[in-house]
Short mmCIF file of C-alpha atoms in Angstrom, two decimals:
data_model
loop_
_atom_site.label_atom_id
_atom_site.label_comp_id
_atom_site.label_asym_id
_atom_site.label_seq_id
_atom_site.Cartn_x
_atom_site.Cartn_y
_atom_site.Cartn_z
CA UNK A 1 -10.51 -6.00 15.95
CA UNK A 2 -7.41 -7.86 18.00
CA UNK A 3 -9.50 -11.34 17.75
CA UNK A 4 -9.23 -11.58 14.19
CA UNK A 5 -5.60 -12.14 14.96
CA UNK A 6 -6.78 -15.62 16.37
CA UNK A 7 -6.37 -17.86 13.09
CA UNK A 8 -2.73 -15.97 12.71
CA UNK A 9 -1.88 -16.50 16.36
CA UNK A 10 -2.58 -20.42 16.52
CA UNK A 11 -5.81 -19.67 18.83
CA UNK A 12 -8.44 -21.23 16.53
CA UNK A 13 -8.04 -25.01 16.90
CA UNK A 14 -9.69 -26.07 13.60
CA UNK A 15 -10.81 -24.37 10.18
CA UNK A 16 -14.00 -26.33 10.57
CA UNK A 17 -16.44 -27.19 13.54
CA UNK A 18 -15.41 -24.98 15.77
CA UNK A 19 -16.36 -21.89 17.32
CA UNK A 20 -15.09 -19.03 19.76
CA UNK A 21 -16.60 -18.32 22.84
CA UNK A 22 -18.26 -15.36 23.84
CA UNK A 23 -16.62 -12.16 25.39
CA UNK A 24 -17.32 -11.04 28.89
CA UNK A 25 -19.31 -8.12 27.92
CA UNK A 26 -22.04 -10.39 26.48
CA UNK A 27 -24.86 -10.72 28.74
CA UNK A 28 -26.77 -13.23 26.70
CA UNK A 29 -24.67 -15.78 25.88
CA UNK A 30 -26.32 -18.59 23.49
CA UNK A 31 -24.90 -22.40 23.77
CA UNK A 32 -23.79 -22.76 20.26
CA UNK A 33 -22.93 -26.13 18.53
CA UNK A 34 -21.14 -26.76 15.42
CA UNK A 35 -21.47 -28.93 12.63
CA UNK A 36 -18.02 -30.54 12.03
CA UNK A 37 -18.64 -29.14 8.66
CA UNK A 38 -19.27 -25.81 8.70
CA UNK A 39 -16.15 -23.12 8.88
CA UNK A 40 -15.12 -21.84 11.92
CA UNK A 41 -16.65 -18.57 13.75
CA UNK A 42 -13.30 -16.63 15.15
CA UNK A 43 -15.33 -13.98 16.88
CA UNK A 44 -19.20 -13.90 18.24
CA UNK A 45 -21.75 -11.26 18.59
CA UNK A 46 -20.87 -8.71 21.25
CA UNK A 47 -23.65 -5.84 21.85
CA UNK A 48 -22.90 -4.30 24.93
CA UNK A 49 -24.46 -0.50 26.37
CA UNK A 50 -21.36 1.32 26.87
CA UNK A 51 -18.73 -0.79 26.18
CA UNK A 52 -17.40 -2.10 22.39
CA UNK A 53 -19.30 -4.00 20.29
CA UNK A 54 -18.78 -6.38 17.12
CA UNK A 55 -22.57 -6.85 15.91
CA UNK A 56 -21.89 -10.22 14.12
CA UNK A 57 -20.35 -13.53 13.90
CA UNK A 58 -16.67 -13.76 11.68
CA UNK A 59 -16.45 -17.01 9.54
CA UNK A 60 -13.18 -17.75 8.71
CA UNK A 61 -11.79 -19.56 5.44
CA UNK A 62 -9.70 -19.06 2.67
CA UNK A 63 -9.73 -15.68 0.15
CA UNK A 64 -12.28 -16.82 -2.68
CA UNK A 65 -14.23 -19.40 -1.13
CA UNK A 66 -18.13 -19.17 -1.66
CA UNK A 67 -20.44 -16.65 0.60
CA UNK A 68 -23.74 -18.00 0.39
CA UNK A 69 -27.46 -16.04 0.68
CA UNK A 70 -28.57 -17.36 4.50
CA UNK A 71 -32.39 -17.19 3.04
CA UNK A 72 -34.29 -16.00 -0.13
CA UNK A 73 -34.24 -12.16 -0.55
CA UNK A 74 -34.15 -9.20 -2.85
CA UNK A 75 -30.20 -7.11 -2.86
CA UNK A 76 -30.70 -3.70 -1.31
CA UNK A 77 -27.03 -3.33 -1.06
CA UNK A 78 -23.93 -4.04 -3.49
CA UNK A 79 -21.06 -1.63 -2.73
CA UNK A 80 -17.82 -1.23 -1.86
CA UNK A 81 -16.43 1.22 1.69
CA UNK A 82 -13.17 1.50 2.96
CA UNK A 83 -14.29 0.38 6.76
CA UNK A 84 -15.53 -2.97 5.72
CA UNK A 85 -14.82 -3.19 1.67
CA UNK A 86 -16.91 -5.27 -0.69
CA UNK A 87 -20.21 -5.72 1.38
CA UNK A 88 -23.54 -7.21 0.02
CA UNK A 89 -27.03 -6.65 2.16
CA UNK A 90 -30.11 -8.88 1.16
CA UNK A 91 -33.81 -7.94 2.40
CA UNK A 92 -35.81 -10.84 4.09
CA UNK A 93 -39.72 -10.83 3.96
CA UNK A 94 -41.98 -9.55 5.16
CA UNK A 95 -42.14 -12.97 6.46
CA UNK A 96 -45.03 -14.72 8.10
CA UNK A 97 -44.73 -12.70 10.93
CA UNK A 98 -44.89 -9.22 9.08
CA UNK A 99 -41.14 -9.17 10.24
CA UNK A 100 -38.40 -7.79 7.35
CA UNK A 101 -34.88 -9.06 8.37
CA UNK A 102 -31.74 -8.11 6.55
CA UNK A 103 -28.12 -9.79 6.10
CA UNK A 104 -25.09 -8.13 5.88
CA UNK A 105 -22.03 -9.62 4.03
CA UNK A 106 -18.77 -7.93 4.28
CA UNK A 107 -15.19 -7.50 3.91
CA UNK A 108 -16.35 -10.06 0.58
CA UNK A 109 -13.34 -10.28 -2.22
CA UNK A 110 -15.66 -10.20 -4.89
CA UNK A 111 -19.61 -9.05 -5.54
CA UNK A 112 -21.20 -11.49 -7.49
CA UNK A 113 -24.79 -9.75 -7.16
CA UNK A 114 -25.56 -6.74 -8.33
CA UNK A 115 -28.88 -4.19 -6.00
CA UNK A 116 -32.40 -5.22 -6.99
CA UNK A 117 -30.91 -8.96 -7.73
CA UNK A 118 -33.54 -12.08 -6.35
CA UNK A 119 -31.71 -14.84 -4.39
CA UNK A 120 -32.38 -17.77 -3.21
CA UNK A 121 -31.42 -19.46 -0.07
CA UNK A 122 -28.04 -21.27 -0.52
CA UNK A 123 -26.92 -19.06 -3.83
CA UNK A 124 -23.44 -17.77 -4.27
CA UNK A 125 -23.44 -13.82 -3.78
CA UNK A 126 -19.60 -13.14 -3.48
CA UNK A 127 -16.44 -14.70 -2.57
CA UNK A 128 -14.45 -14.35 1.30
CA UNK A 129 -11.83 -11.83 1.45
CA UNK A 130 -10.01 -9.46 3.33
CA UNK A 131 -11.22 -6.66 2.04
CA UNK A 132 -11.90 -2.86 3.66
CA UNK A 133 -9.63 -1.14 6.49
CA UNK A 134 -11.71 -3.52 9.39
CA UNK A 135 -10.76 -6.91 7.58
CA UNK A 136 -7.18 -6.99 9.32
CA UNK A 137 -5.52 -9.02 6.78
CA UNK A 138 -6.98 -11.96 7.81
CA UNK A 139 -9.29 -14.02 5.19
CA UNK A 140 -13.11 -14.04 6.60
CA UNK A 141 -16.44 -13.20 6.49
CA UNK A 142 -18.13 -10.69 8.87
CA UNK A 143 -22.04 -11.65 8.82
CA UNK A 144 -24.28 -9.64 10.64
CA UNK A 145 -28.58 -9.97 11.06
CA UNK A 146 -30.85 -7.00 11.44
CA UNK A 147 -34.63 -8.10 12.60
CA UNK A 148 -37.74 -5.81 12.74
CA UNK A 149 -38.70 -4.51 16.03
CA UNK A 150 -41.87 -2.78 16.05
CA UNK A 151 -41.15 0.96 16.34
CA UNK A 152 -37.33 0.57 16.66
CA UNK A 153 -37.04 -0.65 13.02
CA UNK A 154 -34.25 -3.24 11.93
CA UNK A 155 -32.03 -3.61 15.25
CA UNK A 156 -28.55 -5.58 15.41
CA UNK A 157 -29.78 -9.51 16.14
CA UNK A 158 -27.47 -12.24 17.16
CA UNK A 159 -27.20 -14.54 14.27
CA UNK A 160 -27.24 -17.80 16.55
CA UNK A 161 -31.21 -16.83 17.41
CA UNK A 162 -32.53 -17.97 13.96
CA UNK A 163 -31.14 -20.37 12.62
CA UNK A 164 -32.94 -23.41 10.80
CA UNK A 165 -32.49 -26.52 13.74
CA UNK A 166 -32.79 -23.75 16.47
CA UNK A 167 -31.20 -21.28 18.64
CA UNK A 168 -27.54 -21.61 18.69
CA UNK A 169 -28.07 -24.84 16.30
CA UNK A 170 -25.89 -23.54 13.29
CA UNK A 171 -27.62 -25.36 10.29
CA UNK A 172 -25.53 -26.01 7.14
CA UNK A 173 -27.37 -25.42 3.61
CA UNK A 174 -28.15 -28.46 1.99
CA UNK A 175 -29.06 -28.15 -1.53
CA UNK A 176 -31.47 -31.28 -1.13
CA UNK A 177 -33.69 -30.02 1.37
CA UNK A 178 -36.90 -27.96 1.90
CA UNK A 179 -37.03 -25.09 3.46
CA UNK A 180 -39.70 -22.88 4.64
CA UNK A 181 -39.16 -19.59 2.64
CA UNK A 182 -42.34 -18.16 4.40
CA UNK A 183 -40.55 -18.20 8.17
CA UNK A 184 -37.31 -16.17 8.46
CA UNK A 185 -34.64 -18.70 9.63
CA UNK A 186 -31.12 -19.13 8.35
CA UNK A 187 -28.58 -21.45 7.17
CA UNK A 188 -25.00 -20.90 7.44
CA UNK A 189 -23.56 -18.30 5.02
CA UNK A 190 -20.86 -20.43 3.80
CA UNK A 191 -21.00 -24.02 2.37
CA UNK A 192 -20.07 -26.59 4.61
CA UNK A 193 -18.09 -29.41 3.88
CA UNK A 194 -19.85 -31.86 1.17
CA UNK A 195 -22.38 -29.07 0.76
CA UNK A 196 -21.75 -26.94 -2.18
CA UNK A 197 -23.80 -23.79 -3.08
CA UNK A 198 -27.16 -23.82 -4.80
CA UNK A 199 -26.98 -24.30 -8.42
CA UNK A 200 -30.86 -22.44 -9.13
CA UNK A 201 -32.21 -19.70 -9.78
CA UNK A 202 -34.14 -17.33 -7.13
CA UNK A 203 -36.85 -17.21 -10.22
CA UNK A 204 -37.15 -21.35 -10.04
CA UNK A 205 -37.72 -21.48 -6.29
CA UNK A 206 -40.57 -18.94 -6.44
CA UNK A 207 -39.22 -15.96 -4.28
CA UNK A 208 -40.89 -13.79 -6.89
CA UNK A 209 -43.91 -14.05 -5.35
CA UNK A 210 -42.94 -14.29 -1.62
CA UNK A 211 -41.31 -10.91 -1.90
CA UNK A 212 -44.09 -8.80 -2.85
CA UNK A 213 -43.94 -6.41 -0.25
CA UNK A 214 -42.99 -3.53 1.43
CA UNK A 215 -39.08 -3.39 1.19
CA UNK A 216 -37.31 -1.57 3.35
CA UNK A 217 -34.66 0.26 1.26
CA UNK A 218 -30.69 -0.63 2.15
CA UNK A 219 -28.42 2.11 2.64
CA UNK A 220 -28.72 4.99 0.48
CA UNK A 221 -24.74 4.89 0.50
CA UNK A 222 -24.73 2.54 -1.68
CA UNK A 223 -22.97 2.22 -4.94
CA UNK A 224 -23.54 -0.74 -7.39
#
C-alpha cells in the first residue's frame, strides 16, 4: 500500500481535519467533509472491477490512541493474522431495515474486546497500531463496512455512505448525544478532538435487546 507512505513523506497536510482524495480508479467518488476534529483519512475506498482495490478508509494517528465501536453491536471477530494483525469485526442489526452490517478494525495494537462481547456506539475496542505485514510501519487504522445486499450477502460498502449527518458528512461521536441505535449509521471510529470515548456499558444503553437476531457469524478464522 505506497499511500500509507503519505504521513512519512510530508503529503498529509494535517493530523486532523483533513482527508485524501480519491484515486482515479474510483468511479463513485463521494464529496467528503471533515470535522477539524476528527483524525485524518490518508487513503479512501477504492473498489474497482479489474484493477486494485483498498476496501476502506485509513485513519491515521499515533500507536495507542483509542479505536472506537462506529455503532452498537455484538464481536464476531477478535484475532490476530499476519496480513492485517490485531483486527476486531462487530455485527450491526438486523437494523430497521432487516439489513446486518459489519465493521472491520485492523492493523489495531491492542484487542480490548474479546468474540461474543456487546458494544456500544462510541466504546473503546482496541488501540491504533501498526500491526500485521499490510500496516507498513506507519501508525493507523484500516476501517472497512460490509452492508447486506439481498442475495449477495455482506458486500464491501464505502464508509462515507452512512454516516450519522449524511453521505460523505463524517460525524464525530459525542458522548452527549442520542443516537438512533435502531437505523445503521456511523460515527467516526476514532475520538475526535474534545470527544473522548464512551465511558458505558453496551448493557446500560440497551443493545441487549436490539440485537436479538439472526447474526451472521464473523470469520470462522478467527482466534480469540
Amino acid at each position: 500500500m505506497p499511500s500509507l507512505l503519505l504521513p512519512v513523506l510530508g503529503c498529509v497536510p494535517e493530523d486532523h481535519g483533513w482527508a485524501s482524495v480519491y484515486r482515479p480508479a474510483q468511479e463513485n467518488k463521494i464529496k467528503v467533509v471533515m470535522p477539524a476534529g476528527a483524525p485524518s483519512i490518508s487513503q479512501q475506498f477504492l473498489f474497482s472491477t479489474n484493477g486494485p482495490k483498498h476496501l476502506g478508509i485509513d485513519v491515521i494517528g499515533r500507536v495507542g490512541d483509542p479505536v472506537i465501536a462506529v455503532a452498537g453491536g455484538r464481536v464476531t471477530g477478535s484475532f490476530s493474522e499476519p496480513a492485517y494483525g490485531n483486527r476486531v469485526e462487530i455485527t450491526h442489526g438486523p437494523d430497521a431495515e432487516g439489513r446486518l452490517s459489519r465493521t472491520v478494525y485492523k492493523h489495531l495494537d491492542e484487542r480490548l474486546v474479546s468474540k461474543g462481547d456487546i458494544v456500544a456506539r462510541g466504546q473503546q475496542v482496541g488501540t491504533l497500531g501498526t500491526t500485521g505485514m499490510l500496516g507498513g510501519g506507519i501508525p493507523h487504522l484500516h476501517f472497512e463496512l460490509y452492508r447486506q445486499s439481498g442475495a449477495e450477502g455482506l458486500v464491501s460498502t464505502d464508509p462515507h455512505r452512512l454516516w450519522v449527518d449524511g453521505v460523505g458528512r463524517v460525524t464525530c461521536f459525542d458522548p452527549a448525544a442520542s443516537y438512533d441505535e435502531t437505523r445503521f449509521r456511523m460515527t467516526y471510529p476514532a475520538p475526535c478532538l474534545g470527544q473522548p470515548a464512551a465511558a458505558v456499558t453496551a448493557a446500560a444503553t440497551g443493545l441487549e435487546a436490539l440485537l436479538q437476531g439472526p447474526q451472521d457469524t464473523a470469520d470462522q478464522r478467527a482466534a480469540e
